[in-house]
Coordinates of N, CA and C in Angstrom, one line a residue:
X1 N -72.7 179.2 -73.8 CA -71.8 179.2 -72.6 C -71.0 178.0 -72.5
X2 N -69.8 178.1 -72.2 CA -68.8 177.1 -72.3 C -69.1 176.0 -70.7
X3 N -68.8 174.8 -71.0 CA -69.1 174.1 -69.9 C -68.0 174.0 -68.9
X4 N -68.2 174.0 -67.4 CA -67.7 173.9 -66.3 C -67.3 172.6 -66.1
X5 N -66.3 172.0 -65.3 CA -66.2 170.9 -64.8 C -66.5 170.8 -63.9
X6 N -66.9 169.6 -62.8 CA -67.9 169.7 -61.6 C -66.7 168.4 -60.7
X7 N -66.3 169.1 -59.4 CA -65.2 168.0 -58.6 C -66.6 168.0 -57.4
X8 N -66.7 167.0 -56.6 CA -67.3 166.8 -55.8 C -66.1 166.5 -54.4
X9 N -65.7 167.0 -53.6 CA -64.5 166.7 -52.6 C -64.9 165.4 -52.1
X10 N -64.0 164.4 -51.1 CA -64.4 163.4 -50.9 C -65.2 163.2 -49.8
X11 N -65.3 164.1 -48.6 CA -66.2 164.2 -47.8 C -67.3 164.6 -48.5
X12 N -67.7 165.1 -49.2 CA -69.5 165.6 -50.2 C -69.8 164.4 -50.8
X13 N -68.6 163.7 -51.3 CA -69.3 162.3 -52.2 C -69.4 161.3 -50.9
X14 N -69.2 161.0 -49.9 CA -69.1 160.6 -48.6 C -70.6 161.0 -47.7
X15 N -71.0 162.2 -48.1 CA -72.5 162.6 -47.7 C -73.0 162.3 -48.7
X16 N -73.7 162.8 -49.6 CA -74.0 161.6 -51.0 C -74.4 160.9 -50.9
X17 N -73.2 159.7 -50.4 CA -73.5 158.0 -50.0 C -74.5 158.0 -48.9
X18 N -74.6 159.0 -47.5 CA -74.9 158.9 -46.6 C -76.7 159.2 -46.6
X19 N -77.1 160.0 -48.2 CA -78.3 160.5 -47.8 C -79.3 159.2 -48.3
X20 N -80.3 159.0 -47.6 CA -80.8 157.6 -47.5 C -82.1 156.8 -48.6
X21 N -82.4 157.6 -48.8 CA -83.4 157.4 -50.0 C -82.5 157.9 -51.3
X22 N -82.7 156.6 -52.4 CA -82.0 156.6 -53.8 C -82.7 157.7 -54.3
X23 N -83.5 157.9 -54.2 CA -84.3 159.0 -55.1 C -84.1 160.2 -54.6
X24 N -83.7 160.4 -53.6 CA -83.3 161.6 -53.0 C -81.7 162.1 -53.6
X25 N -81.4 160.9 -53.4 CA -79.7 160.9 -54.0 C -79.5 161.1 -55.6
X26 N -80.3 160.6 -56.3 CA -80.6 161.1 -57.4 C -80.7 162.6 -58.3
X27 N -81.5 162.7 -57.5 CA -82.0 164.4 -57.9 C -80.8 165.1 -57.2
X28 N -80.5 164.7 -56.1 CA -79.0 165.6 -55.9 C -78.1 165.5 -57.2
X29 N -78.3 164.2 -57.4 CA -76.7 164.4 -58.8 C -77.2 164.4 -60.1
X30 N -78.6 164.9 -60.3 CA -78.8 165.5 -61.5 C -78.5 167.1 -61.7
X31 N -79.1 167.5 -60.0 CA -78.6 169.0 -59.5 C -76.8 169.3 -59.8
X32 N -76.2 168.4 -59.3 CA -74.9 168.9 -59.7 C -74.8 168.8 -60.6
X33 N -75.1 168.1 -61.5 CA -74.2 167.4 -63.1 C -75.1 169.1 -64.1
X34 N -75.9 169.6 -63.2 CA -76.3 171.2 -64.1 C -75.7 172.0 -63.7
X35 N -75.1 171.6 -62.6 CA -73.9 172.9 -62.4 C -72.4 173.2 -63.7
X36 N -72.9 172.3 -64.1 CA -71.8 172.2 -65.4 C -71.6 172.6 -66.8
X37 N -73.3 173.0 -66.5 CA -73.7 174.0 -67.7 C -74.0 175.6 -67.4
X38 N -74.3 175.3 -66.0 CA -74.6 176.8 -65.8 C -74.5 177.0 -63.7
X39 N -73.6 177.3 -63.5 CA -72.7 177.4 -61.9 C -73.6 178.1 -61.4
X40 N -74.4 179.1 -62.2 CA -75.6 180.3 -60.9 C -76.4 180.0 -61.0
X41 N -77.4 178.6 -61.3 CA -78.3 178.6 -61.8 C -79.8 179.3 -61.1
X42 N -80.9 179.5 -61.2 CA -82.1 180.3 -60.8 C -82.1 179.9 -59.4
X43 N -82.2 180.0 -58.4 CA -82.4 179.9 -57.7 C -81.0 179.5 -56.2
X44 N -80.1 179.9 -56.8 CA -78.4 179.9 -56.3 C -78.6 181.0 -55.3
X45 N -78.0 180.9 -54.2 CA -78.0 181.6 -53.0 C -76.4 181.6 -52.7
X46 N -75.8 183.1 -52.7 CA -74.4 183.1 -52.5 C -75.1 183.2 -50.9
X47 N -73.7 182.9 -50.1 CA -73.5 182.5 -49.0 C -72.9 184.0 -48.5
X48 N -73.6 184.5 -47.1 CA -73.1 185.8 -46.7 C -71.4 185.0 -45.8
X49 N -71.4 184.3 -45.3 CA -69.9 184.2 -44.6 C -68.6 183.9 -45.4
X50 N -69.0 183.9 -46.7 CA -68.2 183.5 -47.6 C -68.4 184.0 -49.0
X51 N -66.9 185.1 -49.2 CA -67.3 185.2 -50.9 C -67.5 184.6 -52.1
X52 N -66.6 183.0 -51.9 CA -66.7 182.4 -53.0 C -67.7 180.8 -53.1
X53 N -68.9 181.4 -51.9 CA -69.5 179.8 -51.9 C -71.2 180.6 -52.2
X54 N -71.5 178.8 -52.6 CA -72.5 179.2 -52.9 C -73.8 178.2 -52.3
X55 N -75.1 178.4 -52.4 CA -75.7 177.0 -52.1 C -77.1 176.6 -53.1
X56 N -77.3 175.3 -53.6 CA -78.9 175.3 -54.2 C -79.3 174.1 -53.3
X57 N -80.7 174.6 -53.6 CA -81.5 173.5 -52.6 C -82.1 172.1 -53.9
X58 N -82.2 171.1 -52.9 CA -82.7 170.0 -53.7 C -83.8 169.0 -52.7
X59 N -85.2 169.7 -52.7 CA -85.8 169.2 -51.2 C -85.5 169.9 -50.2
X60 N -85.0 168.7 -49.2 CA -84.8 168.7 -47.9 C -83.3 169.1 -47.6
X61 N -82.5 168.9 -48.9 CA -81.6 168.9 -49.3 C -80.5 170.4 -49.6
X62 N -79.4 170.5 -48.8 CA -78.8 171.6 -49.5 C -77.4 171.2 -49.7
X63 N -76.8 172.1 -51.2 CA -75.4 171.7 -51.9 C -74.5 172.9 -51.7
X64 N -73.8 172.4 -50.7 CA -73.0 173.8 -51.0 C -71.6 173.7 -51.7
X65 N -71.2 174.9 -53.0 CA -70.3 174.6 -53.6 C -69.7 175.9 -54.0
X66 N -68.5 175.9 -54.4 CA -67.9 177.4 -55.2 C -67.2 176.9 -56.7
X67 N -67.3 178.4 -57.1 CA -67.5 178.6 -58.3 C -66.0 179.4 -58.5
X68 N -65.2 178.6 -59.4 CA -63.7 178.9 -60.0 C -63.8 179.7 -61.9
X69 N -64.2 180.6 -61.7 CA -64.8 181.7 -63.0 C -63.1 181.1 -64.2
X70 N -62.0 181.4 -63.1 CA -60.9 181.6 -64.5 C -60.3 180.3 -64.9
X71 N -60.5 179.0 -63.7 CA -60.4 177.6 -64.1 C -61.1 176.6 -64.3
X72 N -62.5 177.6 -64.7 CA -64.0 177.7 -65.1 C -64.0 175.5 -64.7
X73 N -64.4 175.6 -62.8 CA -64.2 174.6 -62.0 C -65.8 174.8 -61.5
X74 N -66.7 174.0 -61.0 CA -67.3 173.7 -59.6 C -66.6 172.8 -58.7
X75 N -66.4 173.5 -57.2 CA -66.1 172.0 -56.4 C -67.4 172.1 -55.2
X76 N -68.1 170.6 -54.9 CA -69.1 170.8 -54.0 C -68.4 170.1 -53.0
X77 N -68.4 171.2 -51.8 CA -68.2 171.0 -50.5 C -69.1 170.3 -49.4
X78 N -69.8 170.3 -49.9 CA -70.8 170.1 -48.8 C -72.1 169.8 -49.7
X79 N -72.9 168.3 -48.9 CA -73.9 167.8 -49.2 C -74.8 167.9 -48.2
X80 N -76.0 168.3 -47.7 CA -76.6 167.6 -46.2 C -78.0 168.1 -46.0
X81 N -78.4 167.5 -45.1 CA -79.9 167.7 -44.8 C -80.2 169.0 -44.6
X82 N -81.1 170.3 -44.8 CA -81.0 172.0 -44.3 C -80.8 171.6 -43.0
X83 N -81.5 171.1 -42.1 CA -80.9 171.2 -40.7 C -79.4 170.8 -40.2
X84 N -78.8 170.5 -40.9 CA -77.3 170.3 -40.8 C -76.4 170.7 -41.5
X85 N -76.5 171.0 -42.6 CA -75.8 171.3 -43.6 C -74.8 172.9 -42.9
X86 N -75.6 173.6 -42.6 CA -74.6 174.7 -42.3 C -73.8 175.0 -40.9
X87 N -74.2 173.8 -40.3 CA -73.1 173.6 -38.6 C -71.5 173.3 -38.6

């Protein structure tokens, strides 16, 4: 399977910065940097209010991002704690 490129918008790299434990922030950007080999990975939850997003969990943590099939892109919209992430 051919590899994806992975954009992070600047408000997601902006939450990113914001989440407070290195180790936590870590494992989020090992999570994305696999989105690059494989965009649905096991455990990907398409999003009901939206056809083209998606979300994986990391902890406490959720990424939400969509998937560009014909400019074979990820962009992650959204970084944030489950209790926030989807307000």
């Amino acid at each position: 399977m051919a590899s994806y490129s992975v954009f992070l918008k600047s408000s997601a790299a902006k939450e990113l910065e914001a989440v407070p434990r290195v180790e936590d922030r870590r494992r989020i950007l090992e999570k994305i940097e696999g989105l690059a080999d494989d965009p649905r990975p096991a455990g990907s939850v398409k999003l009901a209010d939206r056809d083209d997003r998606r979300r994986i969990r990391q902890g406490d943590y959720r990424i939400v991002y969509s998937v560009d099939d014909p400019q074979r892109t990820v962009t992650v919209i959204k970084i944030g704690h489950r209790k926030d992430v989807y307000r």
